[in-house]
CSV table of C-alpha atoms and ligand atoms in Angstrom, one decimal:
chain,number,residue,atom,x,y,z
A,254,MET,CA,74.1,116.7,103.1
A,255,ALA,CA,73.5,119.3,104.6
A,256,ASP,CA,72.1,118.4,107.6
A,257,ILE,CA,75.5,115.8,107.7
A,258,LEU,CA,77.7,118.8,107.8
A,259,ALA,CA,75.3,120.5,110.4
A,260,MET,CA,76.4,117.7,112.5
A,261,ARG,CA,80.2,116.7,111.5
A,262,SER,CA,79.9,119.9,114.3
A,263,ALA,CA,78.0,118.8,116.7
A,264,ARG,CA,79.0,115.1,117.4
A,265,CYS,CA,77.7,113.6,120.1
A,266,GLU,CA,76.3,116.4,121.6
A,267,GLY,CA,73.3,115.0,123.8
A,268,THR,CA,70.2,117.8,124.2
A,269,ALA,CA,69.2,118.7,127.8
A,270,ASP,CA,66.6,115.8,128.3
A,271,GLU,CA,69.8,113.3,126.9
A,272,ALA,CA,72.3,114.5,129.8
A,273,LYS,CA,70.1,113.8,132.9
A,274,VAL,CA,69.5,110.1,131.5
A,275,GLY,CA,73.2,107.9,132.1
A,276,VAL,CA,77.2,108.4,132.5
A,277,ALA,CA,77.6,108.5,129.8
A,278,SER,CA,76.1,112.1,128.6
A,279,ALA,CA,78.7,113.9,131.4
A,280,ALA,CA,81.7,114.6,129.1
A,281,ALA,CA,82.6,116.9,127.1
A,282,PRO,CA,80.3,117.5,123.7
A,283,GLY,CA,82.0,116.5,120.7
A,284,ILE,CA,84.6,113.3,121.4
A,285,GLY,CA,83.4,109.7,122.7
A,286,SER,CA,83.7,108.5,126.3
A,287,SER,CA,86.9,106.8,127.9
A,288,ILE,CA,86.2,103.2,129.1
A,289,ALA,CA,88.6,101.8,132.0
A,290,ILE,CA,87.9,97.8,132.1
A,291,ARG,CA,90.4,97.1,135.3
A,292,ASN,CA,90.6,93.7,136.2
A,293,VAL,CA,87.4,92.0,135.6
A,294,VAL,CA,86.5,88.7,136.0
A,295,LYS,CA,83.5,86.9,134.9
A,296,ALA,CA,83.1,83.2,136.0
A,297,TYR,CA,80.0,80.7,135.1
A,298,GLY,CA,80.6,78.2,137.3
A,299,GLY,CA,83.9,77.4,138.0
A,300,TYR,CA,84.8,79.0,134.3
A,301,ARG,CA,86.0,82.2,133.7
A,302,ALA,CA,85.0,83.6,130.4
A,303,ALA,CA,86.2,87.0,131.5
A,304,ASP,CA,89.8,86.5,134.0
A,305,ASP,CA,91.0,89.8,134.9
A,306,ILE,CA,90.7,91.4,132.0
A,307,SER,CA,92.3,95.1,132.3
A,308,LEU,CA,91.7,97.5,128.9
A,309,ASP,CA,91.8,101.3,128.4
A,310,ILE,CA,89.4,102.9,125.1
A,311,ASN,CA,90.0,106.2,124.9
A,312,PRO,CA,87.8,108.4,123.8
A,313,GLY,CA,86.2,108.7,120.5
A,314,GLU,CA,88.4,105.0,119.7
A,315,PHE,CA,87.4,102.2,117.8
A,316,ILE,CA,88.5,99.2,119.5
A,317,THR,CA,87.7,96.0,118.0
A,318,LEU,CA,87.6,92.7,120.2
A,319,LEU,CA,88.9,90.1,117.8
A,320,GLY,CA,88.4,86.1,119.1
A,321,PRO,CA,87.3,82.4,118.6
A,322,SER,CA,84.1,81.4,118.9
A,323,GLY,CA,83.7,81.0,123.0
A,324,SER,CA,87.1,83.2,123.9
A,325,GLY,CA,84.6,85.8,126.1
A,326,LYS,CA,84.1,88.7,123.9
A,327,THR,CA,80.3,88.8,124.0
A,328,THR,CA,81.1,88.2,127.7
A,329,LEU,CA,83.1,91.4,127.7
A,330,LEU,CA,80.9,93.2,126.2
A,331,ASN,CA,77.8,92.2,127.9
A,332,LEU,CA,79.5,93.2,131.3
A,333,VAL,CA,80.2,97.3,129.7
A,334,ALA,CA,76.7,96.8,128.2
A,335,GLY,CA,75.4,96.2,132.2
A,336,PHE,CA,73.5,93.3,130.6
A,337,GLN,CA,76.5,91.0,133.0
A,338,LYS,CA,77.7,92.0,136.7
A,339,PRO,CA,81.4,91.2,136.8
A,340,ASN,CA,82.6,89.1,140.0
A,341,GLY,CA,86.0,91.4,140.2
A,342,GLY,CA,87.1,94.3,138.8
A,343,GLU,CA,85.9,97.5,138.1
A,344,ILE,CA,84.5,99.1,134.2
A,345,LEU,CA,84.9,103.8,134.6
A,346,VAL,CA,83.4,105.5,131.7
A,347,ASP,CA,84.7,109.3,131.3
A,348,GLY,CA,86.4,108.4,135.1
A,349,ARG,CA,83.1,107.0,137.0
A,350,PRO,CA,82.1,103.2,138.4
A,351,ILE,CA,79.3,102.4,136.1
A,352,HIS,CA,78.7,99.8,138.2
A,353,ASN,CA,75.5,100.7,139.8
A,354,VAL,CA,73.8,102.6,136.7
A,355,ALA,CA,71.8,99.8,135.3
A,356,PRO,CA,72.0,98.9,131.3
A,357,HIS,CA,69.6,101.0,129.7
A,358,ARG,CA,70.4,104.5,132.1
A,359,ARG,CA,74.4,104.4,130.6
A,360,GLY,CA,73.4,105.9,127.2
A,361,PHE,CA,75.0,103.4,125.0
A,362,GLY,CA,74.1,102.4,122.0
A,363,MET,CA,73.9,98.8,120.9
A,364,VAL,CA,74.0,96.8,117.4
A,365,PHE,CA,74.0,93.0,118.1
A,366,GLN,CA,74.0,90.0,115.3
A,367,SER,CA,70.4,89.5,115.0
A,368,TYR,CA,68.8,92.5,113.9
A,369,ALA,CA,66.3,92.4,117.0
A,370,LEU,CA,64.0,94.4,114.7
A,371,PHE,CA,60.9,95.6,115.5
A,372,PRO,CA,58.8,93.5,113.5
A,373,ASN,CA,55.4,95.7,113.8
A,374,MET,CA,56.6,99.3,113.6
A,375,THR,CA,58.5,100.6,110.1
A,376,VAL,CA,61.6,102.0,109.6
A,377,THR,CA,60.6,105.5,111.7
A,378,GLN,CA,59.2,104.0,114.2
A,379,ASN,CA,61.9,101.6,114.6
A,380,VAL,CA,64.6,104.5,114.9
A,381,ALA,CA,62.5,106.9,116.6
A,382,PHE,CA,61.6,103.9,119.4
A,383,PRO,CA,65.3,104.9,122.4
A,384,LEU,CA,64.1,109.2,121.6
A,385,ARG,CA,60.4,108.0,121.9
A,386,MET,CA,62.1,106.3,125.8
A,387,ALA,CA,63.9,109.0,126.4
A,388,GLY,CA,60.8,111.4,126.4
A,389,VAL,CA,62.5,113.5,123.5
A,390,ASP,CA,60.1,116.0,121.7
A,391,ARG,CA,58.1,115.4,118.8
A,392,GLU,CA,59.4,117.5,116.7
A,393,THR,CA,63.3,116.9,118.0
A,394,THR,CA,62.2,113.3,117.4
A,395,GLU,CA,61.3,113.4,113.6
A,396,ARG,CA,64.4,115.4,113.0
A,397,ARG,CA,67.0,113.2,114.2
A,398,VAL,CA,65.2,110.3,112.7
A,399,ALA,CA,65.7,112.3,109.3
A,400,GLU,CA,69.5,113.1,109.5
A,401,THR,CA,70.2,109.7,111.1
A,402,LEU,CA,68.0,108.0,108.2
A,403,GLU,CA,70.2,110.0,105.7
A,404,ILE,CA,72.8,108.9,107.2
A,405,MET,CA,72.5,105.2,107.0
A,406,ARG,CA,71.2,105.8,103.3
A,407,LEU,CA,67.8,104.8,104.7
A,408,SER,CA,65.4,107.6,104.0
A,409,GLU,CA,63.7,106.3,101.5
A,410,HIS,CA,62.8,103.3,102.7
A,411,ALA,CA,61.6,105.2,106.0
A,412,ARG,CA,57.6,103.9,106.0
A,413,LYS,CA,58.2,100.3,105.2
A,414,LEU,CA,58.2,97.2,107.7
A,415,PRO,CA,61.7,95.5,108.1
A,416,SER,CA,60.6,92.7,106.2
A,417,GLN,CA,59.7,94.3,103.4
A,418,MET,CA,63.8,94.8,103.2
A,419,SER,CA,67.2,93.2,103.1
A,420,GLY,CA,69.1,91.6,105.4
A,421,GLY,CA,71.5,94.7,104.9
A,422,GLN,CA,68.8,97.4,105.2
A,423,GLN,CA,67.4,95.8,107.9
A,424,GLN,CA,70.9,96.1,109.8
A,425,ARG,CA,71.5,99.7,109.3
A,426,VAL,CA,68.1,100.4,110.5
A,427,ALA,CA,69.3,99.0,113.9
A,428,ILE,CA,72.5,100.8,113.7
A,429,ALA,CA,70.6,103.7,113.1
A,430,ARG,CA,68.9,102.5,115.7
A,431,ALA,CA,71.4,102.5,118.0
A,432,ILE,CA,72.5,105.6,117.3
A,433,VAL,CA,69.6,107.9,116.5
A,434,ARG,CA,70.5,109.5,120.3
A,435,ARG,CA,74.0,110.6,118.9
A,436,PRO,CA,75.9,107.8,122.7
A,437,LYS,CA,78.7,108.4,123.6
A,438,VAL,CA,79.6,105.0,122.9
A,439,VAL,CA,78.4,102.8,120.8
A,440,LEU,CA,79.1,98.7,120.9
A,441,MET,CA,78.6,96.3,118.1
A,442,ASP,CA,78.8,92.4,118.8
A,443,GLU,CA,79.1,91.1,115.3
A,444,PRO,CA,76.7,93.0,113.3
A,445,LEU,CA,77.7,91.8,110.1
A,446,SER,CA,78.0,88.0,110.5
A,447,ALA,CA,75.1,87.3,108.8
A,448,LEU,CA,75.5,89.4,106.0
A,449,ASP,CA,77.3,87.7,102.4
A,450,ARG,CA,80.7,88.7,101.9
A,451,ARG,CA,80.2,92.4,99.4
A,452,LEU,CA,77.6,94.3,101.7
A,453,ARG,CA,80.4,93.1,105.1
A,454,GLU,CA,82.6,94.8,103.8
A,455,GLN,CA,80.6,97.5,102.3
A,456,ILE,CA,78.5,98.0,105.7
A,457,GLN,CA,82.3,97.4,107.2
A,458,ILE,CA,83.2,100.9,105.3
A,459,GLU,CA,79.9,102.6,106.4
A,460,ILE,CA,80.6,101.9,109.7
A,461,ARG,CA,83.9,103.3,109.9
A,462,ASP,CA,82.6,106.8,108.0
A,463,LEU,CA,79.9,106.4,111.0
A,464,HIS,CA,82.3,106.6,113.4
A,465,GLN,CA,83.8,109.6,111.8
A,466,THR,CA,80.8,111.4,111.8
A,467,LEU,CA,79.8,110.5,115.4
A,468,GLY,CA,83.3,110.9,117.0
A,469,SER,CA,81.7,107.8,119.8
A,470,THR,CA,83.8,105.7,121.0
A,471,ILE,CA,82.8,102.1,119.3
A,472,LEU,CA,84.0,99.2,121.5
A,473,PHE,CA,82.9,96.8,118.0
A,474,VAL,CA,83.1,92.7,118.8
A,475,THR,CA,83.7,90.3,115.7
A,476,HIS,CA,85.7,86.8,115.2
A,477,ASP,CA,86.9,88.0,111.2
A,478,GLN,CA,90.3,89.2,111.7
A,479,GLY,CA,89.7,90.2,108.5
A,480,GLU,CA,87.2,92.6,109.9
A,481,ALA,CA,89.0,93.4,112.7
A,482,LEU,CA,92.7,94.3,110.3
A,483,THR,CA,90.3,97.1,108.4
A,484,MET,CA,88.0,98.9,110.6
A,485,SER,CA,90.1,99.3,113.6
A,486,ASP,CA,92.2,102.1,115.7
A,487,ARG,CA,93.3,99.3,118.0
A,488,ILE,CA,93.0,95.6,118.0
A,489,ALA,CA,92.5,93.5,121.5
A,490,VAL,CA,93.0,89.8,121.1
A,491,LEU,CA,90.9,87.5,123.0
A,492,ASP,CA,92.1,83.5,124.1
A,493,ALA,CA,90.1,81.6,126.7
A,494,GLY,CA,88.6,84.1,128.4
A,495,LYS,CA,92.3,86.9,129.1
A,496,ILE,CA,93.4,89.6,126.3
A,497,VAL,CA,96.7,88.7,124.8
A,498,GLN,CA,97.6,91.6,123.7
A,499,VAL,CA,96.5,95.0,122.4
A,500,ALA,CA,97.6,97.1,119.6
A,501,ALA,CA,97.0,98.9,116.3
A,502,PRO,CA,95.8,96.4,113.7
A,503,VAL,CA,99.4,97.2,111.9
A,504,GLU,CA,101.0,95.7,114.5
A,505,ILE,CA,99.1,92.9,115.4
A,506,TYR,CA,99.9,91.7,111.8
A,507,ARG,CA,103.0,92.2,112.2
A,508,HIS,CA,104.9,91.8,115.7
A,509,PRO,CA,102.4,89.5,117.2
A,510,SER,CA,102.9,88.7,120.8
A,511,THR,CA,101.7,84.8,120.2
A,512,ARG,CA,101.9,81.8,119.1
A,513,PHE,CA,97.9,82.1,119.0
A,514,VAL,CA,98.2,85.7,117.8
A,515,ALA,CA,100.5,85.1,114.9
A,516,ALA,CA,98.2,82.0,113.8
A,517,PHE,CA,94.8,84.0,114.0
A,518,VAL,CA,95.2,87.1,112.6
A,519,GLY,CA,96.2,86.2,109.0
A,520,GLU,CA,98.1,83.0,107.4
A,521,SER,CA,101.4,82.6,108.6
A,522,ASN,CA,104.6,80.2,108.9
A,523,LEU,CA,105.5,79.8,112.3
A,524,ILE,CA,108.9,77.9,112.1
A,525,ASP,CA,110.3,76.4,115.2
A,526,VAL,CA,115.1,77.4,114.9
A,527,GLU,CA,117.4,77.6,117.2
A,528,ILE,CA,119.0,81.1,117.9
A,529,LEU,CA,122.6,80.8,116.8
A,530,GLN,CA,123.6,83.8,117.5
A,531,LYS,CA,122.4,87.7,117.8
A,532,ARG,CA,124.6,90.9,117.1
A,533,GLY,CA,122.7,94.1,117.9
A,534,THR,CA,119.4,93.3,116.0
A,535,THR,CA,120.2,91.0,113.8
A,536,MET,CA,120.1,87.0,115.0
A,537,THR,CA,121.3,83.7,113.2
A,538,LEU,CA,118.8,81.0,113.1
A,539,ARG,CA,118.4,78.0,112.2
A,540,ASN,CA,116.0,75.8,111.0
A,541,GLN,CA,115.1,71.7,112.0
A,542,ALA,CA,116.4,71.2,108.3
A,543,GLY,CA,119.7,73.0,109.0
A,544,TYR,CA,118.7,75.9,106.9
A,545,VAL,CA,120.7,79.0,108.3
A,546,PHE,CA,118.6,82.2,107.5
A,547,ASP,CA,119.2,86.0,109.3
A,548,ALA,CA,116.8,87.4,111.0
A,549,GLU,CA,116.5,91.7,111.9
A,550,THR,CA,114.2,92.4,114.5
A,551,ARG,CA,113.7,94.1,117.6
A,552,SER,CA,112.1,91.3,119.3
A,553,PRO,CA,113.9,90.7,123.3
A,554,VAL,CA,114.3,87.2,122.5
A,555,GLU,CA,118.0,85.7,123.5
A,556,VAL,CA,119.4,82.6,122.9
A,557,GLY,CA,118.2,79.4,123.0
A,558,ARG,CA,114.8,78.0,121.0
A,559,ALA,CA,112.3,80.6,119.2
A,560,THR,CA,109.9,80.4,116.3
A,561,VAL,CA,109.5,82.8,113.8
A,562,LEU,CA,106.7,84.1,111.7
A,563,VAL,CA,107.6,84.3,108.0
A,564,ARG,CA,104.0,86.1,106.2
A,565,PRO,CA,103.1,84.2,103.6
A,566,GLU,CA,103.5,87.2,100.9
A,567,ARG,CA,106.9,87.8,102.5
A,568,ILE,CA,107.9,84.6,100.3
A,569,ALA,CA,110.3,85.2,97.9
A,570,ILE,CA,110.1,82.0,95.2
A,571,SER,CA,112.3,81.0,92.2
A,572,THR,CA,112.0,77.7,89.8
A,573,ALA,CA,115.8,78.4,89.3
A,574,VAL,CA,118.6,76.7,92.0
A,575,THR,CA,119.2,79.8,94.6
A,576,PRO,CA,121.9,80.3,96.6
A,577,ASN,CA,121.3,80.1,100.3
A,578,ALA,CA,117.3,79.8,99.4
A,579,LEU,CA,115.3,76.6,100.8
A,580,PRO,CA,114.8,74.2,98.4
A,581,VAL,CA,110.8,73.1,98.7
A,582,THR,CA,108.8,70.6,96.7
A,583,VAL,CA,105.1,72.4,95.9
A,584,ARG,CA,102.1,70.7,97.3
A,585,SER,CA,99.4,72.5,95.6
A,586,ALA,CA,99.0,75.8,93.8
A,587,ILE,CA,95.8,77.6,94.0
A,588,PHE,CA,94.9,80.4,91.5
A,589,LEU,CA,92.9,83.6,93.2
A,590,GLY,CA,92.3,85.8,90.7
A,591,GLU,CA,95.8,88.0,92.0
A,592,ILE,CA,97.0,86.0,94.0
A,593,LEU,CA,98.8,82.2,93.9
A,594,ARG,CA,98.3,80.3,97.2
A,595,ILE,CA,100.7,77.9,97.1
A,596,GLU,CA,101.8,74.6,99.6
A,597,ALA,CA,105.1,73.5,99.3
A,598,ASP,CA,107.4,71.0,101.3
A,599,THR,CA,110.1,71.2,103.0
A,600,ASP,CA,112.6,67.8,102.4
A,601,GLN,CA,112.3,68.0,106.1
A,602,GLY,CA,108.8,67.5,105.4
A,603,GLU,CA,108.0,71.5,107.2
A,604,ARG,CA,105.5,72.8,105.3
A,605,LEU,CA,105.6,76.0,103.4
A,606,LEU,CA,102.7,79.0,102.9
A,607,VAL,CA,103.7,81.0,100.0
A,608,ARG,CA,101.4,84.1,98.4
A,609,CYS,CA,102.6,85.9,95.1
A,610,THR,CA,101.0,88.1,92.9
A,611,ASP,CA,100.4,85.9,89.6
A,612,SER,CA,102.7,86.1,86.7
A,613,ALA,CA,100.8,86.2,83.0
A,614,GLU,CA,104.8,85.2,82.1
A,615,ARG,CA,105.3,82.4,84.9
A,616,PRO,CA,103.0,78.9,84.5
A,617,LEU,CA,101.6,78.3,87.1
A,618,PRO,CA,103.3,75.7,89.7
A,619,SER,CA,102.7,72.0,89.6
A,620,PRO,CA,102.4,69.4,92.4
A,621,GLY,CA,106.2,67.7,92.4
A,622,ASP,CA,107.6,71.3,91.0
A,623,ARG,CA,110.7,72.6,93.3
A,624,LEU,CA,110.8,76.1,94.1
A,625,TYR,CA,113.0,77.9,95.6
A,626,ALA,CA,111.9,80.3,98.6
A,627,THR,CA,113.6,82.9,100.7
A,628,TRP,CA,112.8,86.1,102.4
A,629,ARG,CA,114.3,88.9,103.9
A,630,ALA,CA,115.9,89.8,107.3
A,631,GLU,CA,113.5,91.7,108.0
A,632,ASP,CA,110.2,90.0,107.4
A,633,CYS,CA,111.4,87.7,110.1
A,634,TRP,CA,109.8,88.3,113.3
A,635,VAL,CA,111.5,86.0,116.3
A,636,LEU,CA,107.6,85.6,119.0
A,637,PRO,CA,108.9,86.7,121.8
B,244,ADP,P1,82.5,85.2,122.3
B,244,ADP,O1,81.4,86.0,122.7
B,244,ADP,O2,83.8,85.1,122.6
B,244,ADP,O3,81.6,83.3,120.5
B,244,ADP,P2,81.0,84.3,125.4
B,244,ADP,O4,81.6,85.8,126.0
B,244,ADP,O5,79.8,84.0,124.6
B,244,ADP,O6,82.3,84.2,123.9
B,244,ADP,O7,80.9,83.0,125.9
B,244,ADP,C1,82.4,82.7,126.3
B,244,ADP,C2,82.3,81.4,127.4
B,244,ADP,O8,81.4,82.1,128.6
B,244,ADP,C3,82.2,80.4,126.5
B,244,ADP,O9,82.6,79.4,126.9
B,244,ADP,C4,80.7,80.1,126.5
B,244,ADP,O10,80.5,78.4,126.6
B,244,ADP,C5,80.4,80.1,128.4
B,244,ADP,N1,78.8,81.4,128.5
B,244,ADP,C6,78.9,82.9,128.1
B,244,ADP,N2,77.3,82.9,128.8
B,244,ADP,C7,77.4,82.1,129.6
B,244,ADP,C8,76.6,81.9,130.8
B,244,ADP,N3,75.1,82.7,130.5
B,244,ADP,N4,76.6,80.4,131.0
B,244,ADP,C9,77.4,80.0,130.9
B,244,ADP,N5,79.0,80.4,130.1
B,244,ADP,C10,78.2,81.2,129.7
B,245,MG,MG1,79.4,86.2,121.0
């Protein structure tokens, strides 16, 4: 514990011999590096896997690249790491271009989906490896390895081989190896996707705590929207090689910039509407079934056709006939523990998804039941 506290006060401090390695050690100690990605293009044949990407990452920020498989997350991470060269644009770390700095001289910590540990080395030897490569002396190496194993709760496994450990423990060793040099930047490519859900959630928390402790800038890649929402200071959503939105998790969830983001992050009802009227920040809308409702919104949309997002947990349902409610017929109701997930159809066949807390007083809805759905004007987001 004392070691951890000592480390907190010496966040990202580089040793003298590490200061020579890589540009990432050059900034003021105590905080991670800034990364500026400027108009970066990476093409494979005719396909742009990174298509004019710009992103400013703040020192010490935890930023997540979120997108479906093939959207270009690994490509962008590899460009930052230096494993790939861009066809255009530039990447600056603490204000300096890094295109001429070899990957191993950038001083970044890296964690991949596969644990990629040396199978014939013990945990201690695996974690010590980057320090040995950097020529750090034996005493410093031993101290750093011991501290790092303690942070990652691996001390008791120090003498084991990777094959003697579970997947979760092996991935913690991979993370320990990535942070043992206290890098100012840590790059992680889907590090938890091979683990089961319980373990994944546990290590998510550990990585968040680690970020607090180290102060490093973390660039984290995942296709799991829940993971991105839980862990990040900001999320950059990728689609087909482009960044479609960069914002804090709450903003991404509540105010997605496109239909794609709304559908990819969380569950959503996307309702096609016509804007009948706009007075200040209040819009009156009509859906295809003729249902008229208000939306309180700071969306810039003015008139014409639009798409409204209403999150399933924002919809209230009643079995009693309710004025100004949208009548729907239940298709299915799934009991998820504390939550009921109900799929229902309007009379015009539009699907409505509702998530509500289960109540012991209320019987589960059955297919064919008639329900009355309402939501508040504040819970509507008109997609810009
Ligand atoms: P993600 O990590 O989001 O799943 P990638 O960055 O791995 O996506 O891939 C983005 C796109 O670039 C995909 O269409 C993929 O097939 C293509 N791609 C990636 N690496 C290569 C490569 N070395 N050669 C050709 N195409 C590639
Ligand atoms: Mg990938």
